[in-house]
mmCIF file of C-alpha atoms in Angstrom:
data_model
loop_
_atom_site.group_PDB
_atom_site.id
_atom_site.type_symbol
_atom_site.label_atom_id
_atom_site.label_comp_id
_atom_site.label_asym_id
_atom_site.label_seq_id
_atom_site.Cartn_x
_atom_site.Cartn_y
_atom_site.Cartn_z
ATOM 1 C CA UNK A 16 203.656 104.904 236.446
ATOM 2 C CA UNK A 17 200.783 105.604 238.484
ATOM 3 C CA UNK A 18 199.289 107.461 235.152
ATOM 4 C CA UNK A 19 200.088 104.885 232.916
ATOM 5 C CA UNK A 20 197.961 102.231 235.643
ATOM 6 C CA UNK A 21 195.271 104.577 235.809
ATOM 7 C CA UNK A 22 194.815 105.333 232.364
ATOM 8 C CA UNK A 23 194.893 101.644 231.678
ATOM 9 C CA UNK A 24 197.798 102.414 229.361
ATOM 10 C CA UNK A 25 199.641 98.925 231.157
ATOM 11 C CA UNK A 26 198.270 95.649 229.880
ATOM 12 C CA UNK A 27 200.442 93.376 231.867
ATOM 13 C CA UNK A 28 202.714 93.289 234.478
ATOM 14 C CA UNK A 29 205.739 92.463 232.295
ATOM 15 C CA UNK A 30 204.619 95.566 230.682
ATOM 16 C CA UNK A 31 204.507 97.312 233.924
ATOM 17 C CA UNK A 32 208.262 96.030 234.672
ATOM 18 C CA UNK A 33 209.264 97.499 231.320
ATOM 19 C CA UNK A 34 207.670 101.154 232.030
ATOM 20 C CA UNK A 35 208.909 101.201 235.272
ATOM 21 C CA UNK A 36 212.538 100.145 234.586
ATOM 22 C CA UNK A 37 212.509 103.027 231.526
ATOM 23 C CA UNK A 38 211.075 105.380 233.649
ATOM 24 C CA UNK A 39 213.557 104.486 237.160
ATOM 25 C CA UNK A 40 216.817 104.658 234.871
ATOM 26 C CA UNK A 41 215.366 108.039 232.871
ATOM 27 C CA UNK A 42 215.250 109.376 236.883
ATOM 28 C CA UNK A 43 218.356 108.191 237.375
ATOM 29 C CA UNK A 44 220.102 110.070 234.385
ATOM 30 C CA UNK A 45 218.421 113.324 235.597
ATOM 31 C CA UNK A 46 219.918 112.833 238.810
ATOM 32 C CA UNK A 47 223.531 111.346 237.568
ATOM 33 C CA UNK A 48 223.586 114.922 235.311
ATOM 34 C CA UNK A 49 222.854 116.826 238.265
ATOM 35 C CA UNK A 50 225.297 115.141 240.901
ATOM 36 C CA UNK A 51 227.958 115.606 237.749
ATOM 37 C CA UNK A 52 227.582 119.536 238.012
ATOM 38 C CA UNK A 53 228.391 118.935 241.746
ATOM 39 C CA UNK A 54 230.960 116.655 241.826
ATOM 40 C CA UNK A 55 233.314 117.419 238.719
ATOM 41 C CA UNK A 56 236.491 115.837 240.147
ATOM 42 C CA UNK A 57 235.176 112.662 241.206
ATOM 43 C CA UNK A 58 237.289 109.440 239.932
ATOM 44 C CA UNK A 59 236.092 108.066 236.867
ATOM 45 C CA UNK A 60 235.434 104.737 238.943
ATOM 46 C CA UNK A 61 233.332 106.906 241.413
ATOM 47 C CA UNK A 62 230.520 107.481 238.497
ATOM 48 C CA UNK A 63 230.749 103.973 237.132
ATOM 49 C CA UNK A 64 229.080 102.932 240.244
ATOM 50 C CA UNK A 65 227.133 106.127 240.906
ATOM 51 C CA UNK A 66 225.967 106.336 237.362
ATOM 52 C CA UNK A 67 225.366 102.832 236.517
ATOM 53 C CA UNK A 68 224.248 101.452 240.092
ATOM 54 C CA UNK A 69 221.964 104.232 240.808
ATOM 55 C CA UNK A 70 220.362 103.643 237.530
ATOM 56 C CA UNK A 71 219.884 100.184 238.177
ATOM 57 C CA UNK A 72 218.568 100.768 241.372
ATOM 58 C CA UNK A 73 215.783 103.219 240.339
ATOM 59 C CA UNK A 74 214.979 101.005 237.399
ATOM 60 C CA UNK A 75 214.358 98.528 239.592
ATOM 61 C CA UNK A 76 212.674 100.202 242.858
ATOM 62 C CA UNK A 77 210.319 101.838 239.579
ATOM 63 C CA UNK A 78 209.967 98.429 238.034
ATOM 64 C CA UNK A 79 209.069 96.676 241.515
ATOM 65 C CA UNK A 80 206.126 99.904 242.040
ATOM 66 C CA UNK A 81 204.709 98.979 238.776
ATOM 67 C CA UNK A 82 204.657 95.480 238.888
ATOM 68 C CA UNK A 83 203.086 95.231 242.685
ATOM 69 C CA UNK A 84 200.837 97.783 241.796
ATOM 70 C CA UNK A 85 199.485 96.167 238.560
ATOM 71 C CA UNK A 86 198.921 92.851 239.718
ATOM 72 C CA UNK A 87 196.582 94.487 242.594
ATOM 73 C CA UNK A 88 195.411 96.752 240.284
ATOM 74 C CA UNK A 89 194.480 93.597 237.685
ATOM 75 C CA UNK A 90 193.771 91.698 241.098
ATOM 76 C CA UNK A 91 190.585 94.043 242.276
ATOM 77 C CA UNK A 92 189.654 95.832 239.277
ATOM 78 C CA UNK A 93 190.230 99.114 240.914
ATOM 79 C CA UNK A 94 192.469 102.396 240.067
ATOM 80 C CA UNK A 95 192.243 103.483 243.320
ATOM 81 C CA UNK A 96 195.297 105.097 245.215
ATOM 82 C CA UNK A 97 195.422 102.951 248.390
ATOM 83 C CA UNK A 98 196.281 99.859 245.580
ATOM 84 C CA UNK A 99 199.939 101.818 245.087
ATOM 85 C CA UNK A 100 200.580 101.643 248.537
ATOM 86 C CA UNK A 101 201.926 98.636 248.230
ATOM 87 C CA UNK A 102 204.479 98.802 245.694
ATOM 88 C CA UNK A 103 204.925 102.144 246.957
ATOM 89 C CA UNK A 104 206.775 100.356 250.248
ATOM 90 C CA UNK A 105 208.313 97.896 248.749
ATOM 91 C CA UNK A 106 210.194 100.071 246.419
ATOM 92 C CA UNK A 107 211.147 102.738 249.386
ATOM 93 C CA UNK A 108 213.029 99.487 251.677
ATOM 94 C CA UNK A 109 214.751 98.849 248.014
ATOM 95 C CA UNK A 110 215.792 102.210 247.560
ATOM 96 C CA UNK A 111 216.676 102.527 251.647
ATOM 97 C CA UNK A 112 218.821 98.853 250.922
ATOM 98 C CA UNK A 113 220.532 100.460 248.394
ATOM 99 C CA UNK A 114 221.375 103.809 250.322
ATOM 100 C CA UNK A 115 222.186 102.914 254.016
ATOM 101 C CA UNK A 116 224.957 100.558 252.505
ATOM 102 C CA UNK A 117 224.952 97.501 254.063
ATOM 103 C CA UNK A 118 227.231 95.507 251.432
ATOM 104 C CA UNK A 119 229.809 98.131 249.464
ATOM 105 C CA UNK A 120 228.956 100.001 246.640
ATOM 106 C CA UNK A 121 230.060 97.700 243.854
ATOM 107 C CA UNK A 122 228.666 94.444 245.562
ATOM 108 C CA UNK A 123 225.238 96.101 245.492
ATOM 109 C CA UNK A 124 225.531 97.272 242.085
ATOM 110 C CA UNK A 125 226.556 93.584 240.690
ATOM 111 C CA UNK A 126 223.633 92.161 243.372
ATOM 112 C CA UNK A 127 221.100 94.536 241.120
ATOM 113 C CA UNK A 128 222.273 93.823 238.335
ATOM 114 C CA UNK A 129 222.125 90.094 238.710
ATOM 115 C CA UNK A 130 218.883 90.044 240.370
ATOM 116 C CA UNK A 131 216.965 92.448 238.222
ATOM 117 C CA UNK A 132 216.862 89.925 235.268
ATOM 118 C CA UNK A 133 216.154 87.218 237.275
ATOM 119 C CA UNK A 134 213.259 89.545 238.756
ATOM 120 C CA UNK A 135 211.782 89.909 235.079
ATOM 121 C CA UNK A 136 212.408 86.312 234.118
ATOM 122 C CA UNK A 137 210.352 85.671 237.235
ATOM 123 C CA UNK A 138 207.834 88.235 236.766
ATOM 124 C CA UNK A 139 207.056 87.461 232.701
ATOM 125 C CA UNK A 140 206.444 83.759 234.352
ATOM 126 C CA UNK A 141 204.030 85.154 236.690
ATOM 127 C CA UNK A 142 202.512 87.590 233.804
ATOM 128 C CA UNK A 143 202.390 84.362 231.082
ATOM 129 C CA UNK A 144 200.609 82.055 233.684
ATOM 130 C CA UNK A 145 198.323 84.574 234.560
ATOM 131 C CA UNK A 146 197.044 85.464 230.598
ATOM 132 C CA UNK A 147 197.097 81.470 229.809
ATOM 133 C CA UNK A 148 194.567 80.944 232.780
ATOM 134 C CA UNK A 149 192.511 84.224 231.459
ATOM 135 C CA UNK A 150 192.006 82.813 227.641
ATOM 136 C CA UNK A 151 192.249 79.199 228.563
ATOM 137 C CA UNK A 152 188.827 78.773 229.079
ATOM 138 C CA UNK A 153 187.820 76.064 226.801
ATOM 139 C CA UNK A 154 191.080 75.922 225.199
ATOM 140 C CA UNK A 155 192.149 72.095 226.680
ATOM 141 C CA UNK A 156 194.164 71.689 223.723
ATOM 142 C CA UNK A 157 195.683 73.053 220.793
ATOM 143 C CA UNK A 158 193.038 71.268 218.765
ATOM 144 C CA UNK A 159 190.529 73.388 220.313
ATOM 145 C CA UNK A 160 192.218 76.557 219.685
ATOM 146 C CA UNK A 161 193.182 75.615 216.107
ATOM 147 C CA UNK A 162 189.125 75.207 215.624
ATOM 148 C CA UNK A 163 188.383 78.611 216.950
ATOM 149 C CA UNK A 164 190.801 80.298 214.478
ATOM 150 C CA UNK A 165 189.856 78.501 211.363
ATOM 151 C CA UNK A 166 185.853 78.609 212.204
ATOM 152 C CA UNK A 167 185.948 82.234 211.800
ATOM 153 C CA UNK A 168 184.440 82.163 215.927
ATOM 154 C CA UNK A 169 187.730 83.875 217.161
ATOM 155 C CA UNK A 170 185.780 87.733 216.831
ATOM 156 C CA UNK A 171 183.615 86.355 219.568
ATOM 157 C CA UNK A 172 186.147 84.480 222.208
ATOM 158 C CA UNK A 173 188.758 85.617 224.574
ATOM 159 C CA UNK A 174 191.597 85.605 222.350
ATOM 160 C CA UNK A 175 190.166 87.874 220.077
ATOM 161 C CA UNK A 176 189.980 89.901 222.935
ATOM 162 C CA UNK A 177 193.464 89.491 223.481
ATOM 163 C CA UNK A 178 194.630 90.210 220.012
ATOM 164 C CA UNK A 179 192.461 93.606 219.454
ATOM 165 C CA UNK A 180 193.981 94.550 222.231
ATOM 166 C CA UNK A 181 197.076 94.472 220.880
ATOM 167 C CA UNK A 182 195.801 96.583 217.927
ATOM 168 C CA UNK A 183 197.386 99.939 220.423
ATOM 169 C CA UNK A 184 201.203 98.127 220.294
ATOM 170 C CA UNK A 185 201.729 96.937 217.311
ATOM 171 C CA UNK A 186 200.190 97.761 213.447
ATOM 172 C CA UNK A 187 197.253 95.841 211.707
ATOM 173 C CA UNK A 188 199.325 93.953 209.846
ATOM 174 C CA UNK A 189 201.708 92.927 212.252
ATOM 175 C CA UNK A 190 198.773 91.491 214.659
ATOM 176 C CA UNK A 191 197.432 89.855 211.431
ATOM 177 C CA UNK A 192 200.857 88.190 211.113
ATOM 178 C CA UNK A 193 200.779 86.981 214.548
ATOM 179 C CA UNK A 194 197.141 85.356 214.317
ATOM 180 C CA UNK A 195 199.149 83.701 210.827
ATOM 181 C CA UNK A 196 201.565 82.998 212.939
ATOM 182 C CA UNK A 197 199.399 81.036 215.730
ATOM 183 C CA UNK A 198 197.739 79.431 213.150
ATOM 184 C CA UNK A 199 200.360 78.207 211.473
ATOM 185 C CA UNK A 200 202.371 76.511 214.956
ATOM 186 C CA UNK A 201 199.189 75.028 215.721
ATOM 187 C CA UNK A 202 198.501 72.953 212.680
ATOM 188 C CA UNK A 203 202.512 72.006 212.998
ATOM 189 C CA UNK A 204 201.821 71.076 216.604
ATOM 190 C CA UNK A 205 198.570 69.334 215.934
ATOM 191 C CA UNK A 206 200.721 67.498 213.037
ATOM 192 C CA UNK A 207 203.696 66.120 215.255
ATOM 193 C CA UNK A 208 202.024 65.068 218.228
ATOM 194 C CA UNK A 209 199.887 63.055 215.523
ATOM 195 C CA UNK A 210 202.984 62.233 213.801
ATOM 196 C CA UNK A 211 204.335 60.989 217.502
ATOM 197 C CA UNK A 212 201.046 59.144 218.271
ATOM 198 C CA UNK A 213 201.353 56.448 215.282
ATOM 199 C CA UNK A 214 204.893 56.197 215.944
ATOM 200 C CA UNK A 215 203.868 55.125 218.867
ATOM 201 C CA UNK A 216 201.481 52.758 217.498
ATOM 202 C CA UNK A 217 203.471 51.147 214.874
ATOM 203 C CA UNK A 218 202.532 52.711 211.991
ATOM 204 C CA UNK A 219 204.485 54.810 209.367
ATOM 205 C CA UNK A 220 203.118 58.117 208.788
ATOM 206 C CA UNK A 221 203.101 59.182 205.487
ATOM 207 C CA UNK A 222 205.933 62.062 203.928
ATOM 208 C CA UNK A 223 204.185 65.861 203.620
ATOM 209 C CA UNK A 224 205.828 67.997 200.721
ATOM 210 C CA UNK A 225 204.560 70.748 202.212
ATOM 211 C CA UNK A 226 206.217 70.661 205.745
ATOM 212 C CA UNK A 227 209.154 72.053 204.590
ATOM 213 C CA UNK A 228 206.866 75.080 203.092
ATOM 214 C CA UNK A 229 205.181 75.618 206.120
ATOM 215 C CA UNK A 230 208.496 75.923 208.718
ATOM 216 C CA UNK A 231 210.129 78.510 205.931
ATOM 217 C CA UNK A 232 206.763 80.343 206.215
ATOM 218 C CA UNK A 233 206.828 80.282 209.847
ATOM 219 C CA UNK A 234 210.017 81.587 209.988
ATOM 220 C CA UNK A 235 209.154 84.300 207.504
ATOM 221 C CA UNK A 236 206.339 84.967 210.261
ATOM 222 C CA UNK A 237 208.536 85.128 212.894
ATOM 223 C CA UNK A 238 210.921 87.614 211.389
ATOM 224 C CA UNK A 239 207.569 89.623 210.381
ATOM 225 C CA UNK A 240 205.792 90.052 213.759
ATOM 226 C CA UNK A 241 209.798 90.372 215.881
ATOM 227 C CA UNK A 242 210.782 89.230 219.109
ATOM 228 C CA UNK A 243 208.437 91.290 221.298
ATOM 229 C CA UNK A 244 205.529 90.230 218.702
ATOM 230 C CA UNK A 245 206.264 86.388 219.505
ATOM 231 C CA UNK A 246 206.394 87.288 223.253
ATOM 232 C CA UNK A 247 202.757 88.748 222.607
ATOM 233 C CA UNK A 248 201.430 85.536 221.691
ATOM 234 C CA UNK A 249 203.458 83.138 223.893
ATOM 235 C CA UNK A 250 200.331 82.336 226.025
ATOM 236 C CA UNK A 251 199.088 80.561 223.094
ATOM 237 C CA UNK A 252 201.913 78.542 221.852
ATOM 238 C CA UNK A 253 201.987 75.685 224.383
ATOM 239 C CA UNK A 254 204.231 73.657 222.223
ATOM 240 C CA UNK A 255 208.072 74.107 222.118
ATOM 241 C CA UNK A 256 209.915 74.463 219.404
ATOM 242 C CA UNK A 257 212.085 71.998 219.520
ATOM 243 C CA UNK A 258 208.706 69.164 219.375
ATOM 244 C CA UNK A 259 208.277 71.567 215.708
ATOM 245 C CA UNK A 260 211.898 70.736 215.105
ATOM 246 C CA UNK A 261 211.309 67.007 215.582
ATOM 247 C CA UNK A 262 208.409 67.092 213.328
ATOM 248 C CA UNK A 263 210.532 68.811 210.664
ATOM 249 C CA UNK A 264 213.304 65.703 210.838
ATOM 250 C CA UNK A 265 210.260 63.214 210.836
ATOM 251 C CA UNK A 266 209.209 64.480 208.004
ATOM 252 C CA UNK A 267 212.567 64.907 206.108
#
């Protein structure tokens, strides 16, 4: 993990709580193969806790290191070691928690295992804010942002940045997918909040034949660029897609 921080192979911290969950639970089946040599009688029930709570458990001591370190890391702009010291101790009194049993076995286990995603949940939050406030500068509203794209100025502002970045994740096309993609919920979010406005103002907006187009494209899109591609670009998409949805029944 410390590597990976270094090397600046982490770009976020939900990417940090990813790497350090993978590499906690690939510890933890090391370990569980060893203590299986040692123990070969144990009760079946004694290495569903074992097993599965001590992989938890380093998953998410690793996962806690990596985030704690990465947001001071991110926080000073430095790679020194005295930034890991930090995580470091937090993930030693999880690990101690976990050890000196204090609750039984099983409670602990279904304590991780509950808390853990509620940890990441929390954590992605934290990460999401964070890259909003970083290539929101400028960016007031979606009109903004839509203007940037089509003007051909994107090369030149944050969220190009942001987007070459992800050039070392995921494939050129798949990135060029995702800036489709952006485009595309913009001009639908620009559309129903305008939609909404003369609503609101007693006027009848007029049908668009090519609504219905544009949502089976954007669902094309989102099948293209996958789950973890849409979580790339969630900073960006500040409307919901249920307000799309309501645009979509406007429109019918």
């Amino acid at each position: 993990m410390i590597f990976l921080i270094r090397k600046e192979k982490v770009g976020f911290m939900v990417d940090a709580a990813i790497y350090g969950f993978a590499i906690g639970a690939g510890f933890a089946l090391i370990e569980n193969v060893f203590y299986l040599q040692k123990l070969e009688g144990a009760h079946v029930l004694v290495w569903i806790v074992r097993g599965f709570g001590t992989a938890i458990m380093h998953g998410t001591t690793a996962a806690i290191f990596g985030m704690v370190s990465k947001n001071l890391s991110d926080k000073y702009s430095s790679k020194k070691v005295h930034i890991f010291w930090a995580g470091l101790a937090a993930a030693i009194l999880l690990h101690s928690f976990y050890n000196h049993f204090f609750l039984p076995p099983i409670l602990i286990t279904i304590c991780f295992v509950i808390g853990l995603p509620l940890l990441i949940v929390f954590v992605f939050d934290l990460s999401e804010q964070a890259t909003r406030k970083w290539l929101g500068v400028g960016f007031d509203t979606d009109v903004d942002l839509l203007e940037v794209i089509t003007t051909g100025d994107i090369l030149e502002s944050r969220i190009g940045q942001y987007l070459e970045s992800l050039k070392s994740r995921f494939s050129g096309a798949v990135v060029a997918d995702m800036l489709c993609y952006l485009r595309l919920h913009l001009e639908l979010a620009v559309r129903a909040k305008g939609i909404l406005l003369m609503r609101q103002s007693g006027f009848d907006p007029v049908s668009d034949p090519e609504i219905k187009t544009k949502f089976e494209e954007l669902e094309y899109l989102q099948k293209s660029i996958g789950k973890t591609g849409k979580l790339a670009i969630l900073p960006f998409l500040r409307t919901s897609s249920r307000d799309l949805w309501q645009l979509y029944l406007i429109d019918k």
